[in-house]
Short mmCIF file of C-alpha atoms in Angstrom, two decimals:
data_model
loop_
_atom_site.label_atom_id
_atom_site.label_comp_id
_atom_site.label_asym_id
_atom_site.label_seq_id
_atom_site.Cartn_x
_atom_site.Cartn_y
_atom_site.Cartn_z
CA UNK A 1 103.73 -63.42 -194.37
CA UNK A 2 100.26 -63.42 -193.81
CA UNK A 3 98.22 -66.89 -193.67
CA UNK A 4 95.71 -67.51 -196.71
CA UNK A 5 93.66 -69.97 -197.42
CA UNK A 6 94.93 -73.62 -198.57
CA UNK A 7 93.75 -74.64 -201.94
CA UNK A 8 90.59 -76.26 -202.20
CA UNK A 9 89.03 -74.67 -199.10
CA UNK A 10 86.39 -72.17 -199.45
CA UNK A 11 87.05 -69.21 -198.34
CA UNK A 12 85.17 -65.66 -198.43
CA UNK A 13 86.56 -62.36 -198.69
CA UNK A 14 83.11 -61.32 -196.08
CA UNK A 15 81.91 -62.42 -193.32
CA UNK A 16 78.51 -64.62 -194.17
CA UNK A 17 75.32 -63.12 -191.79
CA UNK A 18 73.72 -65.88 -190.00
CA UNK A 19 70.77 -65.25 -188.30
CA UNK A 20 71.39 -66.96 -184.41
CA UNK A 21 69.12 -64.23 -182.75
CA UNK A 22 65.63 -61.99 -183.57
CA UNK A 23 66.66 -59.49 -185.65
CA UNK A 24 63.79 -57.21 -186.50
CA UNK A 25 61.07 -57.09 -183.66
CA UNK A 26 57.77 -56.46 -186.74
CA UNK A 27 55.25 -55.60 -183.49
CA UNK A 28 57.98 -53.60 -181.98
CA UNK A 29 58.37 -51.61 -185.78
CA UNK A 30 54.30 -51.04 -186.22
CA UNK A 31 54.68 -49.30 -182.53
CA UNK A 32 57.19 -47.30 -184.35
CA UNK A 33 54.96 -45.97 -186.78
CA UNK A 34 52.34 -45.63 -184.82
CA UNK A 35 54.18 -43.40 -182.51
CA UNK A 36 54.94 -41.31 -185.68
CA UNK A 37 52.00 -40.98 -186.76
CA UNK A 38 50.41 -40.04 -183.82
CA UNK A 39 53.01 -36.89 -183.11
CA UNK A 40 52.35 -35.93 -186.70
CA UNK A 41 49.03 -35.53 -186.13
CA UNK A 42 49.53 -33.58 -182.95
CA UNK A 43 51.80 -31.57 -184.34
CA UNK A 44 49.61 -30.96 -187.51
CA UNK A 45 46.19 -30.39 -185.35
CA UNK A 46 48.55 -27.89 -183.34
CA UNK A 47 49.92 -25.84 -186.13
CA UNK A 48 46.05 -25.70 -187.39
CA UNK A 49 44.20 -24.74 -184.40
CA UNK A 50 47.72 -21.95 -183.38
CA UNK A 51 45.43 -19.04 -183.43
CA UNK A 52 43.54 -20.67 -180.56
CA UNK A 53 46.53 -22.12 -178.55
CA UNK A 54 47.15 -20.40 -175.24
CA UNK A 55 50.69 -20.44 -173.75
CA UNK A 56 49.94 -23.11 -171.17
CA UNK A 57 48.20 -25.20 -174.45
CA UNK A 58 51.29 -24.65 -175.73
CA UNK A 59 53.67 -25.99 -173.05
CA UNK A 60 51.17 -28.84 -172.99
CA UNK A 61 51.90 -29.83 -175.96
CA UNK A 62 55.25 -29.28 -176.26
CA UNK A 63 55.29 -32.21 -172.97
CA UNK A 64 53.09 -35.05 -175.39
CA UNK A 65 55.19 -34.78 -178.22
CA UNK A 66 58.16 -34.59 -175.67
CA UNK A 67 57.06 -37.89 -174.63
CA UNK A 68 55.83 -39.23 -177.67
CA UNK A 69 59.37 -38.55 -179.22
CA UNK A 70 60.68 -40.73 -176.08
CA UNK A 71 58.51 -43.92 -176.77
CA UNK A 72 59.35 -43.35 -180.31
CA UNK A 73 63.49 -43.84 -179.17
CA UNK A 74 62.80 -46.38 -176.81
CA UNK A 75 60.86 -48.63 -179.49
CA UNK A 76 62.89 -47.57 -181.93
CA UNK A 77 66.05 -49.62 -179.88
CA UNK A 78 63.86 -52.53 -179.23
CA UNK A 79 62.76 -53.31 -182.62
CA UNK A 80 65.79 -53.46 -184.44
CA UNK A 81 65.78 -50.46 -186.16
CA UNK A 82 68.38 -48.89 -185.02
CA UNK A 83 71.01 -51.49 -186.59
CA UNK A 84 69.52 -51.44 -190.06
CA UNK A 85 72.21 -49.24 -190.88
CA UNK A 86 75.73 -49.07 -190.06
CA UNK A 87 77.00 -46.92 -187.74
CA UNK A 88 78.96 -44.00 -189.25
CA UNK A 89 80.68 -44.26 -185.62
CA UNK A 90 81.67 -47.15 -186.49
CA UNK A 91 85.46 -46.21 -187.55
CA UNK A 92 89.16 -47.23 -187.56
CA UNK A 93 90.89 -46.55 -184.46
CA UNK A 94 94.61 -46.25 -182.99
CA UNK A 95 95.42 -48.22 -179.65
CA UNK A 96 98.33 -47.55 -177.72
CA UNK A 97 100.07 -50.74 -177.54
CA UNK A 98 98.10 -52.59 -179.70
CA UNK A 99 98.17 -50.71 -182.96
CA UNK A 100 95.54 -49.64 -185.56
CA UNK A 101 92.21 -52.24 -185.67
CA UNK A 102 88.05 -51.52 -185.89
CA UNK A 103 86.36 -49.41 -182.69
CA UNK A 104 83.16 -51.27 -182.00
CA UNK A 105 81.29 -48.08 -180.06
CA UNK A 106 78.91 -48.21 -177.41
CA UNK A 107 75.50 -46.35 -177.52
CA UNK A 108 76.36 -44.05 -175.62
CA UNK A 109 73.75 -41.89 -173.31
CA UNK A 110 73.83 -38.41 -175.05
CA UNK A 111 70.80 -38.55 -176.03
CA UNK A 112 69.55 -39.81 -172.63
CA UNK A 113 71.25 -36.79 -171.03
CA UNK A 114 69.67 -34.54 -173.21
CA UNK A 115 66.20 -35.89 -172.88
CA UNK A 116 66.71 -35.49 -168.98
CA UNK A 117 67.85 -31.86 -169.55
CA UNK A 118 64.81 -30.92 -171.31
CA UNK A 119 62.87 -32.59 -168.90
CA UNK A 120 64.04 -30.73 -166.12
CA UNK A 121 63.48 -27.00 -168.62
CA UNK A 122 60.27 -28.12 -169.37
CA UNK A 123 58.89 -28.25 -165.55
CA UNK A 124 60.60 -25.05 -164.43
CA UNK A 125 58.65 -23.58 -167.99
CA UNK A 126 55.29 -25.30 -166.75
CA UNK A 127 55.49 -23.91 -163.18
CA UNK A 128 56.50 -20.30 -165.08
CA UNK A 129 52.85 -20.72 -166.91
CA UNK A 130 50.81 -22.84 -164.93
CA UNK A 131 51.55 -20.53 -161.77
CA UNK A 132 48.95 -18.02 -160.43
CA UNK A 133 48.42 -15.85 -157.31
CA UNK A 134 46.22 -17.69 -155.96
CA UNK A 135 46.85 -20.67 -154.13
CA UNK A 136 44.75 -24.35 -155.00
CA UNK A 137 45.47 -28.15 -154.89
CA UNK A 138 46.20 -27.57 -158.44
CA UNK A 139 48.77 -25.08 -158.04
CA UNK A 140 50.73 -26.90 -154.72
CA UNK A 141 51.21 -30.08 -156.86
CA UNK A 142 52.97 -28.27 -159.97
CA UNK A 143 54.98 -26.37 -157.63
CA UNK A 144 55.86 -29.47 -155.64
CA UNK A 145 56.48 -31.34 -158.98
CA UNK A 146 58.76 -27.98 -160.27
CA UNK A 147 60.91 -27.75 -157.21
CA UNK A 148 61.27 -31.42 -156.56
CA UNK A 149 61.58 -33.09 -159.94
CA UNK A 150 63.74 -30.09 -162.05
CA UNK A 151 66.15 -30.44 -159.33
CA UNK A 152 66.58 -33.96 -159.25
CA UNK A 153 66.73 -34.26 -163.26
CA UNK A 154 68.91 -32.23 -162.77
CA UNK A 155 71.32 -33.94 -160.69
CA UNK A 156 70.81 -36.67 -163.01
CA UNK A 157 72.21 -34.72 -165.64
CA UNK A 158 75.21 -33.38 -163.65
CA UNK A 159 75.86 -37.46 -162.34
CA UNK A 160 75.93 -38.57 -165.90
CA UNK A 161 78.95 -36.65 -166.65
CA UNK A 162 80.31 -37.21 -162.94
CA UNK A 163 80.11 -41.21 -162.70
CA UNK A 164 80.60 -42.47 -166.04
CA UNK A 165 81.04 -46.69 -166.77
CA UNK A 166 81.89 -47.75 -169.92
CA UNK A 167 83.11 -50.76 -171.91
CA UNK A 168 85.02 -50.04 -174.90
CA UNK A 169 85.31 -52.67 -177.58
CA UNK A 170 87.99 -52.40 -180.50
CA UNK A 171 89.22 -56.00 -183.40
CA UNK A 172 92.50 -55.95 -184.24
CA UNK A 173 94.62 -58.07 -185.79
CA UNK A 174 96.21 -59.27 -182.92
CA UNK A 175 92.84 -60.05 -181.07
CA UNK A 176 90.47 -58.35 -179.30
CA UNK A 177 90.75 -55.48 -176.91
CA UNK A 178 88.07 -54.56 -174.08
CA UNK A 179 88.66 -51.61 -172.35
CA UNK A 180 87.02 -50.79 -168.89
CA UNK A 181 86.47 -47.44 -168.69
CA UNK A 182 85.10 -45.58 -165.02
CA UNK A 183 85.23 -41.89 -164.02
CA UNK A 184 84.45 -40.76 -160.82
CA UNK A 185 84.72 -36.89 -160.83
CA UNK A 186 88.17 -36.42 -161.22
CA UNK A 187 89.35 -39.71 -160.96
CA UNK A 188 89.57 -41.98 -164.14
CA UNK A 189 90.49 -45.36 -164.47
CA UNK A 190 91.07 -47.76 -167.06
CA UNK A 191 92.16 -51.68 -167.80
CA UNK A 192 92.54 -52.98 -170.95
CA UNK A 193 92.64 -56.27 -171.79
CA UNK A 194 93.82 -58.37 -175.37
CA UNK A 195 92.29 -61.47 -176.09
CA UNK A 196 94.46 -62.87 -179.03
CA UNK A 197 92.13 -64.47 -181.29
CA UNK A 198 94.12 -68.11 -181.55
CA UNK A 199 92.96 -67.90 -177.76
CA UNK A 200 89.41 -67.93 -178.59
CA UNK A 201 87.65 -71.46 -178.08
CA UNK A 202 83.88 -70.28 -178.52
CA UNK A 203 81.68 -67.88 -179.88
CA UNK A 204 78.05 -67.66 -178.25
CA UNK A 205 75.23 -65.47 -178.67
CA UNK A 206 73.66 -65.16 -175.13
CA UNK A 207 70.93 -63.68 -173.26
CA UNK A 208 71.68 -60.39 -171.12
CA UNK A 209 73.50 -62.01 -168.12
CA UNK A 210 71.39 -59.79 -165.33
CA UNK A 211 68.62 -61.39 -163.99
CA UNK A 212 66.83 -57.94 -162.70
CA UNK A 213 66.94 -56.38 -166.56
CA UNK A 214 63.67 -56.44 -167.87
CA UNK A 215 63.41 -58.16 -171.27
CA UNK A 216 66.63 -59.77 -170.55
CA UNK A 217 66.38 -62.53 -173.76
CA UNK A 218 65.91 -59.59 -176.08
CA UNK A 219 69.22 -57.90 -174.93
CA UNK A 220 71.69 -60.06 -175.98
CA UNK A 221 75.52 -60.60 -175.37
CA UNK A 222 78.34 -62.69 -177.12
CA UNK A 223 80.01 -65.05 -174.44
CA UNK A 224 83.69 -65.49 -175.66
CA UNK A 225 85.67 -68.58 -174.11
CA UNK A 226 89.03 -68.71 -173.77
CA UNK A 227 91.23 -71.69 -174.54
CA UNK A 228 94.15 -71.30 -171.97
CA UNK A 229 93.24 -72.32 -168.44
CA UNK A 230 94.32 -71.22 -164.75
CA UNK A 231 93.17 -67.53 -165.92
CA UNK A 232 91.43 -65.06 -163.64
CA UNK A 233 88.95 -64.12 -166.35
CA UNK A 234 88.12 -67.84 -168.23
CA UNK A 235 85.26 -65.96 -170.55
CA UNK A 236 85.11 -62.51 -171.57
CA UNK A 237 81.70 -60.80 -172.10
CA UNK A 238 80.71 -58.31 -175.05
CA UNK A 239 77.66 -56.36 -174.35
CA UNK A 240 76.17 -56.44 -177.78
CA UNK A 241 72.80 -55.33 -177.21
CA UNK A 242 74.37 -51.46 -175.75
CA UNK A 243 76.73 -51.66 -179.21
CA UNK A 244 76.09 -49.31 -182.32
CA UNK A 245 75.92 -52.53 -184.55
CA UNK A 246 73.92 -55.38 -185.19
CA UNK A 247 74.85 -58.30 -182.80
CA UNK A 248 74.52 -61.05 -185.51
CA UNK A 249 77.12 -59.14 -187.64
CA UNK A 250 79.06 -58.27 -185.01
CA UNK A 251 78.94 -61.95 -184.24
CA UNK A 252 79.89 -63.26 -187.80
CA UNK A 253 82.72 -61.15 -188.14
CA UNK A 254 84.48 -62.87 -184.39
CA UNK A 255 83.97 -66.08 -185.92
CA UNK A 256 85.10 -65.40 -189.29
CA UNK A 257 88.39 -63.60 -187.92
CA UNK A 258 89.20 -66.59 -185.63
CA UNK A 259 88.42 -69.74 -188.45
CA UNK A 260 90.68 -67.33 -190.54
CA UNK A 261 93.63 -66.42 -189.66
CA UNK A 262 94.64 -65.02 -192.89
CA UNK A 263 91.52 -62.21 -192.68
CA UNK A 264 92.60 -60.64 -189.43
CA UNK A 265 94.46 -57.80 -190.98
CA UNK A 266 91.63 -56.51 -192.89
CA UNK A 267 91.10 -54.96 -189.38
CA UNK A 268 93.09 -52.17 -190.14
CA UNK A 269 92.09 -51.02 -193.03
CA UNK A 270 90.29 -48.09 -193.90
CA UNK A 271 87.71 -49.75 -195.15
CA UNK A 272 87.02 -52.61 -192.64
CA UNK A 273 84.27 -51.18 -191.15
CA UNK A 274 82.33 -52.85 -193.96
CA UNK A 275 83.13 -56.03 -192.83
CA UNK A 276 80.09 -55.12 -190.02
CA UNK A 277 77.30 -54.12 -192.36
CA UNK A 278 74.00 -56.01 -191.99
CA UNK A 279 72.09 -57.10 -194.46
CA UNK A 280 68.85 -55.24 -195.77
CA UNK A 281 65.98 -54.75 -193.60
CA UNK A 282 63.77 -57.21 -195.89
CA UNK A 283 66.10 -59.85 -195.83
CA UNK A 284 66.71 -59.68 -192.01
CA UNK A 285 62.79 -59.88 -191.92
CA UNK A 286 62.79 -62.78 -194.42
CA UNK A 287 65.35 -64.86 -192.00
CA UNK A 288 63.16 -63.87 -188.87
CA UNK A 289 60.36 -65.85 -190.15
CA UNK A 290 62.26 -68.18 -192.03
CA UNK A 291 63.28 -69.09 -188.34
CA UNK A 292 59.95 -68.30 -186.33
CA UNK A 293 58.32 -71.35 -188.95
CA UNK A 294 60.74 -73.45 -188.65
CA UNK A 295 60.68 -73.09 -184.58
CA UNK A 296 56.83 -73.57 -185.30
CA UNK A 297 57.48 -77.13 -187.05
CA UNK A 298 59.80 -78.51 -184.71
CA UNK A 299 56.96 -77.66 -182.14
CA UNK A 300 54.29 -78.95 -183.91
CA UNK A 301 56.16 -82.45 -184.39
#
């Protein structure tokens, strides 16, 4: 029979958001659409002037917005933006062992892969238009750049689908279960682990735990502690800031699934992905400065 709630005690059929860490970066989001706006213009000032536009004005172009499209995904990760919404990858899932619960998905690099891809098409294409009979300075360094850098984004390409590591995070509602995933070439390995959840004796909200990332406090993690002692593994570590969803929610539904044990097996529902949708994006912005003036009082006392 499942555990509910004694009388009297308050109990919610959600998890309640609670804003423990920055949420929506606002200098981050005007790079954003700044960004935009600036490859909208190029674009717009290209497809005016077109008649004028030479092939090699062309591939020129085609390299800033290229790079202006890359700034726009990189700031678009740090400012928040990318957890407004909830992840349609966000989905149930089926665990050998362990039964149906919620799959908690990575990022994942596609995108990455594919940037380096066109990358490497878009110097072999420069060297195809930039290149002339005759030999100058000008012409040594895009060859040099063509035959040196294509290659090696290349490789890059081929070495993303050759050495693959992975964490793979799935709630259930028998605990938690973190899979490490690694593939090298043909060889794949796995271990799974299954933290129960009345083994769980603390939920934190943690900076990245790498020294050498840059902008380590803005990548955060959530630090589980285990109760039972003599273990091999006394904390396990959930790389929030490389999951599809917001680490505050992902953070509020832990806690809410360990105080209550009687809400665990909404985990395998269909419809339990809800349980990790954020707020708005004006009320995650209201509780960032909510916080930011009251961090400005205690300082000022």
């Amino acid at each position: 029979m499942t555990d509910m709630p004694h009388p009297g005690v308050a109990a919610t059929t959600m998890p309640v958001w609670v804003r423990e860490r920055r949420s929506i970066h606002l200098g981050w989001c005007a790079a954003v659409a700044s960004l935009f706006l600036m490859m909208v213009s190029v674009v717009l000032c290209a497809v005016r002037v077109r008649e004028m536009l030479s092939l090699s004005a062309v591939v020129w172009l085609s390299a800033t917005v290229y790079l202006l499209a890359v700034f726009i995904g990189l700031t678009v990760v740090l400012s928040g933006l990318g957890s407004t919404r909830l992840s349609r990858f966000v989905r149930p899932i089926q665990v050998e062992g362990i039964g149906r619960g919620l799959s908690i998905p990575g990022r994942g690099d596609f995108l990455m892969r594919m940037m380096v891809l066109v990358l490497a098409l878009m110097l072999f294409l420069l060297n195809a238009v930039v290149r002339n009979d005759r030999p100058s300075p000008r012409q040594a360094k895009v060859e040099l750049l063509t035959f040196v850098g294509a290659p090696a984004c290349l490789g890059f390409f081929v070495l993303g689908y050759v050495i693959v590591n992975r964490t793979r995070i799935s709630l259930h509602p028998e605990g938690i279960a973190h899979e490490i995933y690694r593939r090298r070439a043909w060889k794949v390995t796995s271990e799974m682990t299954v933290l129960p959840w009345d083994d769980i004796a603390d939920l934190q909200l943690d900076a990245h735990p790498n020294p050498a990332v840059p902008n380590g406090q803005s990548m955060p993690v959530i630090r589980v502690t285990r109760r039972s002692a003599g273990t091999d593994q006394p904390e396990m570590v959930i790389m929030a800031c490389e999951k599809k969803v917001e680490p505050n929610s992902l953070l509020a539904l832990l806690r809410w699934c360990r105080d209550n044990p009687w809400a665990r097996e909404q985990l395998g529902r269909d419809e339990a992905r809800e349980l990790l949708r954020p707020p708005n994006l004006l009320e995650r912005i209201r509780a960032d400065r909510a916080a930011s003036a009251s961090a400005a009082e205690v300082s000022a006392q």
